[in-house]
mmCIF file of C-alpha atoms in Angstrom:
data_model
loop_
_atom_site.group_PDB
_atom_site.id
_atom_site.type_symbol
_atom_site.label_atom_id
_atom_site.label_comp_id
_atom_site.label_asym_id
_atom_site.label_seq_id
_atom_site.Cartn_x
_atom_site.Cartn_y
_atom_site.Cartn_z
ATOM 1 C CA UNK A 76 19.548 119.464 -56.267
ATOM 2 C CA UNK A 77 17.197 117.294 -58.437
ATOM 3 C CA UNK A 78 14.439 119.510 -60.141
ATOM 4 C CA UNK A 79 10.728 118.066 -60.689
ATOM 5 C CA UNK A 80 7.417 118.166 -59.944
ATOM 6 C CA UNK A 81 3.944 116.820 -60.081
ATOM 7 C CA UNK A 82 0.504 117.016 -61.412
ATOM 8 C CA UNK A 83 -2.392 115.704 -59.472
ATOM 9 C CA UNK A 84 -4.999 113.582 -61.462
ATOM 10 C CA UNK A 85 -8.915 113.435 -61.419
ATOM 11 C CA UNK A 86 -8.970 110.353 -59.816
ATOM 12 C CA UNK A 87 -6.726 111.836 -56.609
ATOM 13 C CA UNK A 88 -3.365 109.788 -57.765
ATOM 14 C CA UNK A 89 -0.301 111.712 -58.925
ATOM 15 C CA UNK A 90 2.328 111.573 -61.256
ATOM 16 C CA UNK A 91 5.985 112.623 -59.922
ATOM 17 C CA UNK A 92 8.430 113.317 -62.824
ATOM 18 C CA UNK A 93 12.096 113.995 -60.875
ATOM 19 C CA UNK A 94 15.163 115.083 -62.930
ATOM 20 C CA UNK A 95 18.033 113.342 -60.985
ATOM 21 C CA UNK A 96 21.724 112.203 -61.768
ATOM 22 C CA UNK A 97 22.171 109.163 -63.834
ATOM 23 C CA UNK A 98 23.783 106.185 -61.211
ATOM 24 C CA UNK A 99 24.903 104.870 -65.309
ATOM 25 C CA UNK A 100 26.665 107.686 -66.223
ATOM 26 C CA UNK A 101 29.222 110.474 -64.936
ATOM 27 C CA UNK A 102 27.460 114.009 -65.392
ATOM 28 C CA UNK A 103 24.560 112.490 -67.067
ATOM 29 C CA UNK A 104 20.705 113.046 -66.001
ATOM 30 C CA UNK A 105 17.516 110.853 -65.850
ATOM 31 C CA UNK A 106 13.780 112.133 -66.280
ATOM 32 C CA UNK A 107 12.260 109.329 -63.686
ATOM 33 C CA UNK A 108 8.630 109.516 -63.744
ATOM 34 C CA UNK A 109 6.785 108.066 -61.034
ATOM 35 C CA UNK A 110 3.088 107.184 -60.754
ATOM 36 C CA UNK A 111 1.364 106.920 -57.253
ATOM 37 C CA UNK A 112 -1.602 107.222 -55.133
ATOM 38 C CA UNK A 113 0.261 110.130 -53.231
ATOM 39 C CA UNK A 114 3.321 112.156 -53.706
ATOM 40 C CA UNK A 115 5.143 110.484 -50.425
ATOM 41 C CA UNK A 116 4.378 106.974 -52.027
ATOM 42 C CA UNK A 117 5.685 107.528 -55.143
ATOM 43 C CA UNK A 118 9.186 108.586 -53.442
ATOM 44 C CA UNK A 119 8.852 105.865 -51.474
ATOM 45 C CA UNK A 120 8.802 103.580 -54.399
ATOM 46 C CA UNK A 121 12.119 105.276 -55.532
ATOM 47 C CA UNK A 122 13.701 105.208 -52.036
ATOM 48 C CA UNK A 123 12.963 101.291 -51.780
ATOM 49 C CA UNK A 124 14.725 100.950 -55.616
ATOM 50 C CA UNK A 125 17.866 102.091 -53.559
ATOM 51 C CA UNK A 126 17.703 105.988 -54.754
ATOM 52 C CA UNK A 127 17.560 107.223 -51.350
ATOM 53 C CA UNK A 128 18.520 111.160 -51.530
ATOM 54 C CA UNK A 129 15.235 111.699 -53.545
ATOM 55 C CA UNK A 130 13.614 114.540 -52.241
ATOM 56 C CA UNK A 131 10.325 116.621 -54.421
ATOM 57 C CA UNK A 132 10.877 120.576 -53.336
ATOM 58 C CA UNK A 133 8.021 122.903 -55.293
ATOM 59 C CA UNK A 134 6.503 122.100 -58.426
ATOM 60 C CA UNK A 135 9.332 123.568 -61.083
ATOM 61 C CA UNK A 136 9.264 120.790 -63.761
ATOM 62 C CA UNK A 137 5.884 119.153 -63.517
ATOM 63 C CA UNK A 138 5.237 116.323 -65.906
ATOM 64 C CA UNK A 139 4.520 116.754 -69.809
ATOM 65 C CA UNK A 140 0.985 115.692 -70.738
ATOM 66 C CA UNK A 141 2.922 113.029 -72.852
ATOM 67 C CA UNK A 142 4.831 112.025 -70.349
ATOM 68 C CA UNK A 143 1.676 111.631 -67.877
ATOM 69 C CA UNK A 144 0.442 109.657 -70.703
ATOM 70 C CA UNK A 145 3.873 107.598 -70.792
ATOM 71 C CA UNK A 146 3.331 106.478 -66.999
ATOM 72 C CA UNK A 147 -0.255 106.125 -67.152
ATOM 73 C CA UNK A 148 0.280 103.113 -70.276
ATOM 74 C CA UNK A 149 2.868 100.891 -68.698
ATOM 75 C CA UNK A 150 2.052 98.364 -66.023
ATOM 76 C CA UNK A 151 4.604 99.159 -63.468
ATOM 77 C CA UNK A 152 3.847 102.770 -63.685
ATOM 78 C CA UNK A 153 7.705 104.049 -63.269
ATOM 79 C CA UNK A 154 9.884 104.816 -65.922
ATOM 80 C CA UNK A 155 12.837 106.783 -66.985
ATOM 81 C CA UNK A 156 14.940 108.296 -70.010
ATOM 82 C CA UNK A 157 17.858 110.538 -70.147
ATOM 83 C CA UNK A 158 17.949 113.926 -70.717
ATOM 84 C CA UNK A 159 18.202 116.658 -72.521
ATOM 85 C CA UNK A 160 18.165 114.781 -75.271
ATOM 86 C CA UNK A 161 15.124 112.820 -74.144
ATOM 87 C CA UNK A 162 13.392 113.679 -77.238
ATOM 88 C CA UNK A 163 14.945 111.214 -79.713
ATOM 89 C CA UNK A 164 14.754 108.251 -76.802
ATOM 90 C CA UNK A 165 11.914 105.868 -75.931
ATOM 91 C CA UNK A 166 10.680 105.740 -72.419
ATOM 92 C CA UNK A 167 12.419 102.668 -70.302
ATOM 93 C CA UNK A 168 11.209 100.433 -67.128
ATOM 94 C CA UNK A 169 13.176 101.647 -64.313
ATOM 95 C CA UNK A 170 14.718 97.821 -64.039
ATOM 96 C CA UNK A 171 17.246 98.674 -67.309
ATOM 97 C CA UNK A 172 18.369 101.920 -64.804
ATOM 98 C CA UNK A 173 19.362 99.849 -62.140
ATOM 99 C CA UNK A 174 20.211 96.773 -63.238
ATOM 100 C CA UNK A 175 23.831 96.537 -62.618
ATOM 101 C CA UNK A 176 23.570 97.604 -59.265
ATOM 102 C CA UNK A 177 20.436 94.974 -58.818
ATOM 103 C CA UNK A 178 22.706 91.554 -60.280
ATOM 104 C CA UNK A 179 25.016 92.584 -57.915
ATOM 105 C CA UNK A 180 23.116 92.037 -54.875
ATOM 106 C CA UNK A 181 20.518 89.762 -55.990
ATOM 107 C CA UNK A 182 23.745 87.319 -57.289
ATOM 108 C CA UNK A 183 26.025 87.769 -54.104
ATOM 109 C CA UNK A 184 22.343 87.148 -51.643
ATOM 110 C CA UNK A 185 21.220 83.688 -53.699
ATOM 111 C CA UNK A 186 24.713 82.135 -53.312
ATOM 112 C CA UNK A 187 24.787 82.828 -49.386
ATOM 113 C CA UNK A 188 20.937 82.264 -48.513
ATOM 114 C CA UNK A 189 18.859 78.919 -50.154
ATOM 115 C CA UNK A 190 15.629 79.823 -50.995
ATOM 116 C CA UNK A 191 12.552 78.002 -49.982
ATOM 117 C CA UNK A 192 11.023 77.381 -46.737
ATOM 118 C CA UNK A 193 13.662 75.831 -44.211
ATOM 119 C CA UNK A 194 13.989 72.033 -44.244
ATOM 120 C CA UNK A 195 13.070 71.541 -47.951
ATOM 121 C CA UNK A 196 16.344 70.836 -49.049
#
């Protein structure tokens, strides 16, 4: 089961931090951090990236007041790094986490579907 936790801010909006197995790696981990105006929203953000067994139970590992910072900076407001030895790593846009599954199916879904409204072509 994936440990985590959150911490609620001043201004009502959370941030979800979620220790979960890396979809790069065999046996490897991911520190995803999440920010969102609820709890439910921000694992719905993570359920619509195609990580769909995500589940927050208690409050075990809440977020780092660096990496609350982390989230708070960067515009999409979701990142991730691996773990344990997330020390020595930078912090990382969720895109470079799932891209190979993402070129997959945005490649195989352009070359069956045109885009553009219909008649245009």
């Amino acid at each position: 089961m994936a440990g985590g936790g959150f911490s609620k801010l001043p201004n009502g909006r959370v941030v979800v931090a979620l220790t979960l197995p890396s979809p790069a790696s065999e046996g490897g981990t991911v520190r995803v951090l999440v920010y969102a105006a609820n709890r439910a929203r921000a694992l719905t953000r993570l359920r619509n990236l195609g990580l769909r067994a995500v589940y927050l139970r208690g409050n075990a590992e809440p977020p780092t007041p660096d990496e609350i910072t982390a989230v708070l900076h960067h515009p999409d407001g979701l990142l991730w790094r691996t773990t344990p030895e997330c020390l020595d790593q930078l912090w990382q846009p969720i895109r470079a986490l799932l891209r190979p599954q993402m070129r997959a199916g945005i490649l195989e879904g352009s070359a069956r579907r045109p885009v553009g409204p219909p008649g245009a072509r």
